[in-house]
CSV table of C-alpha atoms in Angstrom, one decimal:
chain,number,residue,atom,x,y,z
A,1,MET,CA,-56.6,-16.0,-17.1
A,2,SER,CA,-55.5,-12.8,-18.9
A,3,ARG,CA,-52.3,-12.1,-19.8
A,4,LEU,CA,-52.0,-9.2,-17.4
A,5,GLY,CA,-53.0,-11.6,-14.9
A,6,ARG,CA,-50.2,-13.9,-15.7
A,7,LEU,CA,-47.4,-11.8,-15.4
A,8,ALA,CA,-48.8,-10.4,-12.0
A,9,ALA,CA,-48.5,-14.1,-11.1
A,10,ILE,CA,-45.4,-14.9,-12.0
A,11,ALA,CA,-43.6,-11.7,-10.6
A,12,GLY,CA,-45.3,-12.8,-7.7
A,13,VAL,CA,-43.7,-16.0,-7.5
A,14,ALA,CA,-40.9,-14.6,-8.3
A,15,THR,CA,-40.7,-12.1,-5.3
A,16,VAL,CA,-41.7,-14.9,-3.0
A,17,VAL,CA,-39.1,-17.2,-4.4
A,18,THR,CA,-36.4,-14.5,-4.1
A,19,ALA,CA,-37.7,-13.6,-0.5
A,20,PHE,CA,-37.5,-17.0,0.2
A,21,ALA,CA,-34.1,-17.5,-1.0
A,22,LEU,CA,-32.6,-14.2,0.8
A,23,ALA,CA,-34.2,-15.8,4.1
A,24,GLN,CA,-32.8,-19.3,3.6
A,25,MET,CA,-29.2,-17.8,2.6
A,26,ASP,CA,-27.9,-16.6,6.0
A,27,ASP,CA,-24.3,-18.7,6.0
A,28,PRO,CA,-21.8,-16.4,5.9
A,29,LEU,CA,-19.2,-18.8,4.6
A,30,GLU,CA,-21.6,-19.6,1.8
A,31,ILE,CA,-22.2,-16.1,1.0
A,32,LEU,CA,-18.7,-15.6,0.6
A,33,ARG,CA,-18.0,-18.8,-1.3
A,34,ARG,CA,-20.5,-17.8,-4.1
A,35,SER,CA,-18.9,-14.4,-4.1
A,36,ILE,CA,-15.3,-15.9,-4.7
A,37,LEU,CA,-17.2,-18.2,-7.5
A,38,ALA,CA,-18.8,-15.2,-9.0
A,39,ARG,CA,-15.9,-13.7,-10.4
A,40,GLY,CA,-15.8,-13.8,-14.0
A,41,THR,CA,-19.3,-14.8,-14.5
A,42,VAL,CA,-21.3,-11.6,-14.3
A,43,ASP,CA,-21.3,-8.6,-16.5
A,44,PHE,CA,-21.5,-5.2,-14.8
A,45,ALA,CA,-20.7,-1.6,-14.7
A,46,GLY,CA,-21.1,1.1,-12.1
A,47,MET,CA,-19.9,3.9,-10.1
A,48,ARG,CA,-18.0,3.3,-6.8
A,49,THR,CA,-16.5,5.3,-4.0
A,50,VAL,CA,-13.4,4.4,-2.1
A,51,VAL,CA,-12.6,6.6,1.3
A,52,ILE,CA,-9.5,6.1,3.5
A,53,PHE,CA,-9.6,6.8,7.1
A,54,GLU,CA,-6.6,7.2,9.5
A,55,GLY,CA,-7.3,7.0,13.2
A,56,GLY,CA,-11.1,7.2,12.3
A,57,GLU,CA,-11.0,10.3,10.2
A,58,LYS,CA,-11.3,10.7,6.3
A,59,VAL,CA,-7.9,11.5,4.8
A,60,ARG,CA,-9.0,10.8,1.3
A,61,GLY,CA,-11.4,9.7,-1.4
A,62,VAL,CA,-11.9,9.1,-4.9
A,63,GLU,CA,-14.7,8.1,-7.3
A,64,GLN,CA,-14.5,5.2,-9.8
A,65,GLN,CA,-16.1,4.1,-12.7
A,66,VAL,CA,-16.3,0.0,-12.7
A,67,GLN,CA,-16.8,-1.5,-15.9
A,68,CYS,CA,-16.5,-5.7,-15.8
A,69,GLN,CA,-17.3,-7.9,-18.8
A,70,ALA,CA,-17.2,-11.4,-18.0
A,71,PRO,CA,-15.2,-13.3,-18.0
A,72,HIS,CA,-12.0,-11.6,-17.9
A,73,ARG,CA,-11.9,-8.0,-18.8
A,74,THR,CA,-12.2,-5.5,-16.2
A,75,ARG,CA,-11.3,-1.6,-16.2
A,76,ILE,CA,-11.6,0.6,-12.9
A,77,THR,CA,-11.1,4.4,-13.7
A,78,VAL,CA,-10.9,7.3,-11.3
A,79,THR,CA,-13.1,10.0,-12.4
A,80,ALA,CA,-12.7,12.3,-9.3
A,81,PRO,CA,-11.0,14.4,-7.7
A,82,ASP,CA,-9.2,15.8,-10.9
A,83,SER,CA,-6.1,15.5,-9.2
A,84,GLU,CA,-6.6,11.4,-9.5
A,85,ALA,CA,-8.8,11.6,-12.7
A,86,GLY,CA,-7.8,9.1,-15.0
A,87,THR,CA,-5.8,6.9,-13.0
A,88,MET,CA,-6.7,3.5,-14.0
A,89,CYS,CA,-6.5,-0.3,-13.6
A,90,LEU,CA,-7.3,-2.8,-16.3
A,91,ILE,CA,-7.4,-6.7,-16.5
A,92,VAL,CA,-7.5,-8.4,-20.0
A,93,ASP,CA,-7.2,-12.0,-19.9
A,94,ARG,CA,-4.3,-12.7,-17.5
A,95,VAL,CA,-2.7,-9.2,-17.9
A,96,GLN,CA,-3.0,-6.3,-15.6
A,97,TRP,CA,-2.2,-2.8,-16.5
A,98,GLU,CA,-2.2,0.3,-13.8
A,99,TYR,CA,-1.5,3.5,-15.1
A,100,ASP,CA,-1.2,6.8,-13.4
A,101,PRO,CA,-1.3,9.9,-15.9
A,102,HIS,CA,0.3,12.2,-13.6
A,103,THR,CA,3.3,10.5,-12.9
A,104,GLN,CA,3.5,8.9,-16.4
A,105,ARG,CA,4.1,5.3,-14.7
A,106,VAL,CA,2.4,2.3,-16.0
A,107,VAL,CA,2.7,-1.3,-13.8
A,108,ARG,CA,2.6,-4.4,-15.9
A,109,THR,CA,1.6,-7.9,-13.9
A,110,GLN,CA,1.0,-11.1,-15.3
A,111,LEU,CA,-1.5,-12.5,-13.6
A,112,ALA,CA,-2.6,-16.6,-12.7
A,113,PRO,CA,-5.5,-18.0,-14.6
A,114,VAL,CA,-8.4,-17.1,-13.2
A,115,GLU,CA,-9.3,-20.7,-12.4
A,116,ARG,CA,-6.5,-20.8,-10.2
A,117,VAL,CA,-7.0,-17.7,-8.3
A,118,VAL,CA,-10.1,-18.7,-7.6
A,119,GLN,CA,-9.2,-22.4,-6.0
A,120,GLN,CA,-6.6,-20.5,-4.1
A,121,ARG,CA,-9.3,-18.0,-2.4
A,122,LEU,CA,-11.4,-21.1,-1.8
A,123,ARG,CA,-8.7,-22.8,0.0
A,124,ASP,CA,-7.9,-19.7,1.7
A,125,LEU,CA,-11.8,-18.9,2.8
A,126,GLU,CA,-11.6,-22.5,4.7
A,127,ARG,CA,-8.6,-21.2,6.6
A,128,VAL,CA,-10.1,-18.1,7.4
A,129,ALA,CA,-13.3,-20.0,8.6
A,130,GLU,CA,-11.2,-22.1,10.9
A,131,HIS,CA,-9.5,-19.4,12.3
A,132,MET,CA,-11.6,-16.4,12.2
A,133,ARG,CA,-15.3,-16.1,13.3
A,134,LEU,CA,-18.2,-15.0,10.4
A,135,GLN,CA,-21.1,-13.5,11.3
A,136,TYR,CA,-24.4,-12.8,9.1
A,137,CYS,CA,-25.9,-9.7,10.1
A,138,GLY,CA,-28.8,-9.9,7.8
A,139,THR,CA,-29.7,-7.9,4.6
A,140,GLU,CA,-29.1,-4.3,3.4
A,141,ALA,CA,-29.9,-1.8,0.3
A,142,ILE,CA,-26.8,-0.9,-1.6
A,143,ALA,CA,-27.2,1.1,-4.5
A,144,GLY,CA,-30.7,-0.1,-5.0
A,145,ARG,CA,-29.8,-4.0,-4.8
A,146,THR,CA,-30.5,-6.0,-1.5
A,147,ALA,CA,-27.1,-7.4,0.0
A,148,HIS,CA,-26.2,-9.8,2.4
A,149,VAL,CA,-24.2,-8.4,5.0
A,150,ILE,CA,-21.0,-10.5,6.4
A,151,LYS,CA,-18.8,-9.2,9.3
A,152,VAL,CA,-15.6,-11.2,9.8
A,153,TYR,CA,-13.8,-10.8,13.1
A,154,THR,CA,-10.5,-12.3,14.8
A,155,GLN,CA,-11.2,-15.1,17.4
A,156,GLN,CA,-10.4,-12.5,19.9
A,157,GLY,CA,-13.4,-10.5,18.7
A,158,VAL,CA,-11.4,-7.8,16.7
A,159,PRO,CA,-13.5,-6.8,13.7
A,160,VAL,CA,-11.2,-6.9,10.4
A,161,LYS,CA,-13.9,-6.8,7.4
A,162,LYS,CA,-17.6,-6.2,6.5
A,163,SER,CA,-18.8,-7.2,3.1
A,164,TRP,CA,-22.3,-6.5,1.3
A,165,VAL,CA,-22.7,-9.3,-1.4
A,166,ASP,CA,-25.5,-9.0,-3.8
A,167,GLY,CA,-28.1,-11.4,-3.0
A,168,GLN,CA,-28.8,-12.3,-6.8
A,169,SER,CA,-25.7,-11.5,-8.7
A,170,TRP,CA,-22.8,-12.3,-5.6
A,171,VAL,CA,-20.9,-9.2,-6.8
A,172,THR,CA,-19.4,-7.7,-3.6
A,173,LEU,CA,-21.3,-4.4,-3.5
A,174,LYS,CA,-19.3,-2.7,-0.5
A,175,THR,CA,-16.5,-3.5,1.9
A,176,GLN,CA,-15.2,-2.0,4.9
A,177,ARG,CA,-11.7,-2.4,6.6
A,178,PHE,CA,-11.5,-2.0,10.1
A,179,ASP,CA,-8.1,-1.3,12.0
A,180,PRO,CA,-7.1,-3.5,15.4
A,181,GLN,CA,-9.0,-0.4,17.6
A,182,GLY,CA,-12.3,-1.5,15.4
A,183,ARG,CA,-12.2,2.0,13.6
A,184,VAL,CA,-13.2,2.0,9.8
A,185,LYS,CA,-9.8,2.5,7.8
A,186,SER,CA,-11.1,2.0,4.3
A,187,SER,CA,-14.6,1.7,2.9
A,188,ALA,CA,-15.7,0.9,-0.8
A,189,TYR,CA,-19.3,1.2,-1.9
A,190,PHE,CA,-21.3,1.3,-5.4
A,191,THR,CA,-23.4,3.9,-5.5
A,192,ARG,CA,-24.8,3.0,-8.9
A,193,ILE,CA,-24.8,-0.8,-10.4
A,194,ASN,CA,-25.9,-1.8,-14.0
A,195,TYR,CA,-26.1,-5.5,-15.0
A,196,ALA,CA,-27.1,-5.2,-18.4
A,197,PRO,CA,-24.4,-2.5,-19.5
A,198,SER,CA,-22.9,-1.8,-22.8
A,199,PHE,CA,-19.5,-1.1,-23.5
A,200,PRO,CA,-17.8,1.2,-25.9
A,201,PRO,CA,-15.6,0.0,-28.5
A,202,GLY,CA,-12.1,0.3,-27.0
A,203,THR,CA,-13.2,0.0,-23.2
A,204,PHE,CA,-10.5,-2.6,-22.7
A,205,ASP,CA,-7.9,-1.6,-24.9
A,206,PHE,CA,-4.8,-0.2,-23.4
A,207,GLN,CA,-1.1,0.5,-24.8
A,208,PRO,CA,1.4,2.5,-22.5
A,209,PRO,CA,1.7,6.2,-23.8
A,210,ALA,CA,4.9,6.9,-25.4
A,211,GLY,CA,7.4,8.3,-22.5
A,212,ALA,CA,5.8,6.5,-19.9
A,213,THR,CA,7.8,4.3,-17.4
A,214,VAL,CA,6.5,0.8,-17.5
A,215,ILE,CA,7.3,-1.2,-14.2
A,216,ALA,CA,7.0,-4.9,-14.6
A,217,ALA,CA,5.6,-6.9,-11.7
A,218,ALA,CA,8.1,-10.1,-10.5
A,219,ARG,CA,6.6,-13.5,-10.8
A,220,ALA,CA,5.3,-15.0,-7.7
A,221,PRO,CA,8.0,-17.0,-5.5
A,222,GLU,CA,7.7,-20.5,-3.8
A,223,ARG,CA,6.3,-20.4,-0.6
A,224,MET,CA,8.0,-22.7,2.0
A,225,PRO,CA,8.0,-23.3,5.7
A,226,LEU,CA,10.4,-20.9,7.7
A,227,SER,CA,13.5,-23.5,8.1
A,228,ARG,CA,13.6,-24.2,4.9
A,229,ALA,CA,13.6,-20.6,3.8
A,230,GLU,CA,16.2,-19.7,6.4
A,231,GLN,CA,18.2,-22.6,5.0
A,232,ARG,CA,17.8,-21.1,1.7
A,233,ALA,CA,18.8,-17.4,2.7
A,234,GLY,CA,21.6,-18.6,4.8
A,235,PHE,CA,20.8,-16.6,7.6
A,236,GLN,CA,18.0,-16.8,10.4
A,237,ALA,CA,14.8,-15.0,10.4
A,238,VAL,CA,14.1,-12.3,13.1
A,239,LEU,CA,10.7,-12.1,14.2
A,240,PRO,CA,8.8,-9.3,15.7
A,241,GLU,CA,7.8,-9.8,19.6
A,242,TYR,CA,4.8,-7.7,19.2
A,243,LEU,CA,1.8,-8.1,16.4
A,244,PRO,CA,-1.2,-6.3,16.3
A,245,PRO,CA,-4.2,-7.9,17.8
A,246,GLY,CA,-5.5,-11.1,15.5
A,247,TYR,CA,-2.4,-11.3,13.7
A,248,SER,CA,0.1,-14.1,13.5
A,249,PHE,CA,3.0,-15.0,11.6
A,250,GLN,CA,2.3,-17.3,8.4
A,251,ASN,CA,5.1,-20.0,9.1
A,252,ASP,CA,4.2,-22.0,6.1
A,253,ARG,CA,4.2,-19.1,3.7
A,254,VAL,CA,7.9,-17.5,3.8
A,255,ALA,CA,9.6,-17.0,0.6
A,256,VAL,CA,13.2,-16.3,-0.2
A,257,ILE,CA,13.7,-13.5,-3.1
A,258,GLN,CA,16.6,-12.0,-4.6
A,259,LEU,CA,16.8,-8.0,-3.5
A,260,GLY,CA,19.9,-6.1,-5.3
A,261,GLY,CA,21.6,-9.3,-5.9
A,262,GLN,CA,21.1,-11.0,-2.4
A,263,ALA,CA,19.0,-13.3,-0.9
A,264,ALA,CA,15.8,-11.6,1.3
A,265,LEU,CA,13.5,-13.5,3.6
A,266,TRP,CA,9.9,-12.3,2.8
A,267,LEU,CA,7.9,-13.0,6.1
A,268,PRO,CA,4.2,-12.5,5.8
A,269,PHE,CA,1.8,-11.9,8.9
A,270,SER,CA,-2.0,-11.9,8.5
A,271,ASN,CA,-5.0,-11.8,10.5
A,272,GLY,CA,-7.1,-13.7,7.9
A,273,ALA,CA,-8.1,-10.8,6.0
A,274,GLU,CA,-5.4,-8.6,5.8
A,275,THR,CA,-1.7,-9.2,5.5
A,276,PHE,CA,1.7,-7.4,6.2
A,277,SER,CA,5.0,-8.3,4.9
A,278,LEU,CA,8.5,-8.1,6.8
A,279,PHE,CA,11.6,-8.4,4.1
A,280,GLN,CA,14.8,-9.1,5.9
A,281,ARG,CA,18.1,-9.3,4.1
A,282,PRO,CA,21.7,-8.8,5.1
A,283,GLY,CA,23.4,-5.5,4.7
A,284,THR,CA,23.2,-1.7,6.0
A,285,GLY,CA,20.2,0.5,5.2
A,286,PRO,CA,19.3,4.2,6.2
A,287,ARG,CA,20.3,4.8,9.8
A,288,ASP,CA,17.1,6.5,10.9
A,289,THR,CA,13.7,4.7,9.8
A,290,LEU,CA,12.8,6.0,6.3
A,291,ARG,CA,9.0,6.1,5.2
A,292,ARG,CA,8.1,5.7,2.1
A,293,GLY,CA,4.4,5.1,1.2
A,294,ARG,CA,3.1,2.3,3.5
A,295,SER,CA,6.4,1.0,4.0
A,296,ILE,CA,9.3,1.7,6.6
A,297,THR,CA,12.8,0.7,6.1
A,298,TRP,CA,15.8,0.6,8.7
A,299,GLN,CA,18.7,-1.6,9.6
A,300,ALA,CA,19.7,-3.2,12.8
A,301,GLY,CA,22.2,-5.9,13.8
A,302,GLY,CA,23.5,-6.4,10.2
A,303,TYR,CA,20.3,-6.6,8.6
A,304,ARG,CA,18.0,-4.4,6.6
A,305,PHE,CA,14.3,-4.5,7.2
A,306,THR,CA,11.3,-3.5,5.4
A,307,LEU,CA,7.8,-3.4,6.9
A,308,LEU,CA,5.1,-3.2,4.3
A,309,GLY,CA,1.5,-3.2,4.4
A,310,PRO,CA,-1.8,-1.8,5.6
A,311,LEU,CA,-1.1,-0.9,9.3
A,312,SER,CA,-1.1,2.3,10.8
A,313,ALA,CA,2.0,4.1,11.7
A,314,GLU,CA,1.4,3.4,15.2
A,315,ASP,CA,1.3,-0.4,14.5
A,316,MET,CA,4.1,-0.1,12.0
A,317,GLN,CA,6.4,1.3,14.9
A,318,GLN,CA,5.1,-1.1,17.3
A,319,VAL,CA,6.0,-3.9,15.5
A,320,ARG,CA,9.4,-2.1,14.4
A,321,ALA,CA,10.3,-1.7,17.4
A,322,SER,CA,10.0,-5.3,18.9
A,323,ILE,CA,12.2,-6.6,16.1
A,324,ARG,CA,15.4,-7.0,18.1
A,325,PRO,CA,18.3,-8.9,16.1
B,1,MET,CA,-3.1,23.2,8.1
B,2,THR,CA,-1.4,26.2,8.1
B,3,CYS,CA,1.3,27.3,5.2
B,4,VAL,CA,4.0,27.4,7.7
B,5,GLU,CA,3.4,23.8,8.9
B,6,VAL,CA,3.2,22.4,5.6
B,7,ARG,CA,6.4,24.1,4.7
B,8,GLU,CA,7.9,22.1,7.8
B,9,ASN,CA,6.9,19.0,6.2
B,10,LEU,CA,8.1,20.1,3.0
B,11,VAL,CA,11.9,20.9,4.3
B,12,ILE,CA,11.8,17.6,5.8
B,13,CYS,CA,11.4,15.3,3.1
B,14,TRP,CA,12.7,17.8,0.1
B,15,GLY,CA,9.4,18.2,-1.2
B,16,ASP,CA,8.9,14.4,-2.1
B,17,ALA,CA,5.1,13.7,-2.7
B,18,ASP,CA,5.5,10.1,-1.6
B,19,GLU,CA,6.7,11.1,2.1
B,20,LEU,CA,3.8,13.5,2.5
B,21,SER,CA,0.7,13.1,4.7
B,22,ALA,CA,-2.8,13.1,2.8
B,23,GLU,CA,-3.4,16.6,4.9
B,24,VAL,CA,-0.2,18.2,3.3
B,25,LEU,CA,-1.1,16.8,-0.1
B,26,ALA,CA,-4.5,18.3,0.3
B,27,HIS,CA,-3.1,21.6,1.1
B,28,LEU,CA,-0.7,21.5,-1.5
B,29,ALA,CA,-3.8,21.0,-4.0
B,30,GLU,CA,-5.3,24.3,-3.2
B,31,CYS,CA,-2.3,26.4,-2.5
B,32,GLU,CA,0.1,27.5,-5.2
B,33,ALA,CA,2.8,29.2,-3.0
B,34,CYS,CA,3.2,26.1,-1.0
B,35,ARG,CA,3.3,23.8,-4.3
B,36,LEU,CA,6.0,26.4,-5.8
B,37,GLU,CA,7.9,25.7,-2.6
B,38,ALA,CA,7.7,21.9,-3.0
B,39,MET,CA,9.1,22.2,-6.9
B,40,LEU,CA,12.0,24.1,-5.9
B,41,LEU,CA,12.9,21.8,-2.9
B,42,ARG,CA,12.3,18.8,-5.2
B,43,GLU,CA,14.6,20.6,-7.6
B,44,THR,CA,17.3,21.5,-5.1
B,45,ARG,CA,17.6,17.8,-4.0
B,46,ILE,CA,18.3,17.0,-7.6
B,47,MET,CA,21.1,19.4,-7.7
B,48,LEU,CA,22.5,18.2,-4.6
B,49,ARG,CA,22.3,14.7,-5.6
B,50,SER,CA,24.2,15.1,-8.8
B,51,LEU,CA,27.1,16.2,-6.5
B,52,PRO,CA,30.0,13.9,-6.3
B,53,ASP,CA,29.0,11.1,-3.5
B,54,GLU,CA,31.4,11.2,-0.7
B,55,GLN,CA,31.9,9.9,3.0
B,56,ALA,CA,32.4,12.4,5.4
B,57,PRO,CA,35.2,12.5,7.7
B,58,VAL,CA,35.4,10.7,11.0
B,59,GLY,CA,33.9,13.3,13.9
B,60,LEU,CA,32.4,15.9,11.3
B,61,THR,CA,28.6,14.6,12.2
B,62,GLU,CA,29.4,14.0,15.9
B,63,GLY,CA,30.6,17.5,15.8
B,64,VAL,CA,27.4,19.1,14.3
B,65,LEU,CA,25.1,17.2,16.3
B,66,ALA,CA,26.8,18.0,19.8
B,67,ARG,CA,26.4,21.5,19.0
B,68,LEU,CA,22.7,21.0,17.7
B,69,ALA,CA,21.9,19.1,21.2
B,70,ASP,CA,23.0,22.5,23.0
B,71,GLU,CA,20.5,24.0,21.2
B,72,GLU,CA,16.7,24.4,23.2
B,73,ALA,CA,15.3,24.2,19.4
B,74,GLN,CA,11.7,24.7,19.1
B,75,VAL,CA,11.6,22.9,15.6
B,76,GLY,CA,12.8,19.9,14.0
B,77,LEU,CA,16.5,18.8,13.0
B,78,PRO,CA,16.2,20.3,9.7
B,79,GLY,CA,14.8,23.8,11.0
B,80,ARG,CA,17.7,23.6,13.9
B,81,VAL,CA,20.5,22.9,11.2
B,82,ALA,CA,18.6,25.6,8.8
B,83,ALA,CA,18.7,28.2,11.6
B,84,TRP,CA,22.3,27.9,11.7
B,85,PHE,CA,23.0,29.2,8.0
B,86,VAL,CA,19.8,31.3,6.8
B,87,PRO,CA,17.5,33.1,9.2
B,88,GLN,CA,14.5,31.7,10.2
B,89,ASP,CA,12.3,34.7,8.0
B,90,GLN,CA,13.7,33.3,4.8
B,91,PRO,CA,11.5,30.7,2.7
B,92,ALA,CA,11.6,27.1,3.8
B,93,TRP,CA,13.4,25.8,0.4
B,94,ALA,CA,16.1,28.4,1.0
B,95,ARG,CA,17.0,27.0,4.2
B,96,ALA,CA,17.1,23.8,3.2
B,97,ALA,CA,18.7,24.3,0.2
B,98,ALA,CA,21.5,26.2,2.2
B,99,VAL,CA,21.6,23.2,4.7
B,100,GLY,CA,22.0,20.7,1.7
B,101,VAL,CA,24.6,22.8,0.0
B,102,ALA,CA,26.7,23.6,3.3
B,103,LEU,CA,26.6,19.7,4.0
B,104,ALA,CA,27.6,18.8,0.8
B,105,LEU,CA,30.4,21.2,0.7
B,106,ALA,CA,31.6,19.9,4.0
B,107,VAL,CA,31.6,16.4,3.1
B,108,ALA,CA,33.1,16.8,-0.4
B,109,GLY,CA,35.5,19.1,1.5
B,110,GLY,CA,36.3,17.4,4.6
B,111,SER,CA,36.5,14.1,2.4
B,112,VAL,CA,39.3,15.4,0.5
B,113,LEU,CA,41.1,16.8,3.7
B,114,TYR,CA,40.4,13.4,5.2
B,115,HIS,CA,42.0,11.4,2.4
B,116,GLY,CA,44.8,13.5,2.2
B,117,GLN,CA,45.7,12.9,6.1
B,118,GLN,CA,45.3,8.9,5.6
B,119,PRO,CA,47.8,6.5,4.3
B,120,ALA,CA,47.1,5.3,1.2
B,121,GLY,CA,44.4,2.1,1.3
B,122,ASN,CA,43.0,2.8,4.7
B,123,GLU,CA,39.5,2.9,4.9
B,124,PRO,CA,37.6,5.3,7.2
B,125,GLU,CA,36.3,3.8,10.3
B,126,THR,CA,33.2,5.3,10.4
B,127,VAL,CA,31.0,5.9,7.6
B,128,VAL,CA,28.7,8.5,8.7
B,129,ALA,CA,26.9,10.1,5.7
B,130,THR,CA,24.5,7.7,4.1
B,131,THR,CA,25.1,6.8,0.6
B,132,GLN,CA,23.0,7.1,-2.1
B,133,GLY,CA,22.9,3.0,-2.5
B,134,GLN,CA,22.1,2.4,0.9
B,135,VAL,CA,18.3,4.2,0.8
B,136,PRO,CA,15.9,2.2,-0.8
B,137,GLY,CA,14.7,3.8,-3.7
B,138,GLN,CA,11.7,4.1,-5.9
B,139,ALA,CA,12.5,0.6,-7.7
B,140,GLU,CA,12.7,-1.0,-4.6
B,141,TYR,CA,9.7,0.0,-3.2
B,142,ASP,CA,8.0,-0.6,-5.9
B,143,GLU,CA,9.3,-4.1,-6.4
B,144,LEU,CA,8.5,-4.4,-2.6
B,145,LEU,CA,5.0,-3.3,-3.3
B,146,LEU,CA,4.4,-5.4,-6.3
B,147,ARG,CA,5.2,-8.6,-4.7
B,148,HIS,CA,3.1,-7.6,-1.6
B,149,ARG,CA,0.0,-6.7,-3.5
B,150,ALA,CA,0.4,-10.2,-5.1
B,151,LEU,CA,0.1,-12.2,-2.1
B,152,GLU,CA,-2.9,-10.1,-0.9
B,153,ALA,CA,-4.5,-10.7,-3.9
B,154,SER,CA,-4.3,-14.1,-3.8
B,155,GLN,CA,-6.3,-14.3,-0.2
B,156,ALA,CA,-9.9,-15.3,0.5
B,157,LEU,CA,-10.9,-11.8,1.7
B,158,ALA,CA,-9.0,-9.4,-0.9
B,159,ASP,CA,-10.4,-6.7,-2.3
B,160,ASP,CA,-10.3,-5.7,-6.4
B,161,PRO,CA,-7.1,-4.1,-7.4
B,162,GLY,CA,-9.2,-0.8,-7.8
B,163,VAL,CA,-9.5,-0.7,-4.0
B,164,THR,CA,-5.9,-1.4,-3.1
B,165,LEU,CA,-4.9,1.2,-5.8
B,166,VAL,CA,-6.4,3.9,-3.6
B,167,THR,CA,-4.9,2.3,-0.5
B,168,TYR,CA,-1.3,1.8,-1.6
B,169,TYR,CA,-0.8,4.7,-4.3
B,170,ARG,CA,-0.6,8.6,-3.7
């Protein structure tokens, strides 16, 4: 057989094997598991678009350059719009930097070892599989790659997340998140991706600029059952009577943290794909509901509450109204 | 969104970008006049915060609110208060500044009168004005947000930090 013929034969076999593998790989749990395990194993660089929606309407969009060098280096830089360009997130080994040149704010976060994060996510994935519905939706092309499409629903049938996972590298190429009404509330997707990138020297270097404010994130607190947390904090939790569809209280993942020198209960709520937090501590707060970013703070019954997370303004108000000390 | 609507939003939060909607921020990116107004409001707030931290005397706020309740207002509370002090045809920052200065002076002055009338060591029964210490500041918000994001990042279906950066900031 000629050299050309052999190459054609190899290409043909590879195509058949790939097609066969894709056809066999229709277990959504296994695809998500491989996606988690792929973290830190693949070099890639590409351009990604992130769009945020409110009530089904697009309210914000940014373009990002994503550079990932296995095993532990990632740089994500906003390239557009101009008003946000230069904002970046950099991960080198176990340190994550976030820098906004417009506000001159730097956030430094000490990360857990990647192996531990992967194990935690795999355990969490088992819980997702037990409590949620995973659906395999076939394959689609994203940024020129063939991707498996997985949709995650609550047991009540509310869609929460859709992921497009590269069929060969297992890198997540696109994600969509949905609000409780089933409308897309965020979308992030690669428009270009290259799995053989070269990274210019200094790509993963960072020093906080002179004059920037550096904020250090606190270490993760111990998680415990509610009863133990209440005992440690010295007061009872006030739980909301209303939760958005699909959400439930994470009774075994409560924490006690110090806020302003006082013990505060940190109460997490999750629908399996997303989480919002309720912080409760004794004391007073603003008379009216104070909104800051994706949080609201208010006082009631001798407690000060802060609700924080990716909920819509409407859901936040409904949850807040149902907290009655 | 019109400049008038944007400026009503600016007055409510003193131009603080953290509390403005994406729609307002988009307008500010395009409109120099509104950006200038936002800057003036922020500077006015900084000036007001530098005034002595005093509590209002009992009854002052109730009296103000009672009078406001009598008005058939067409605009929000800050707008109604502003209309008391400065004509509606003045810029929003001027109205907001006037309200802030007037209330600050009233609180400071009222406090002096109030304490002059009270026996020594007798605390006021009602705290009307919210003190700065009771309002969660940027530092507290940052701390809670970072803790929350760390929790989210541990979850199986978490997005990478580049996506959450867009979700939670600006």
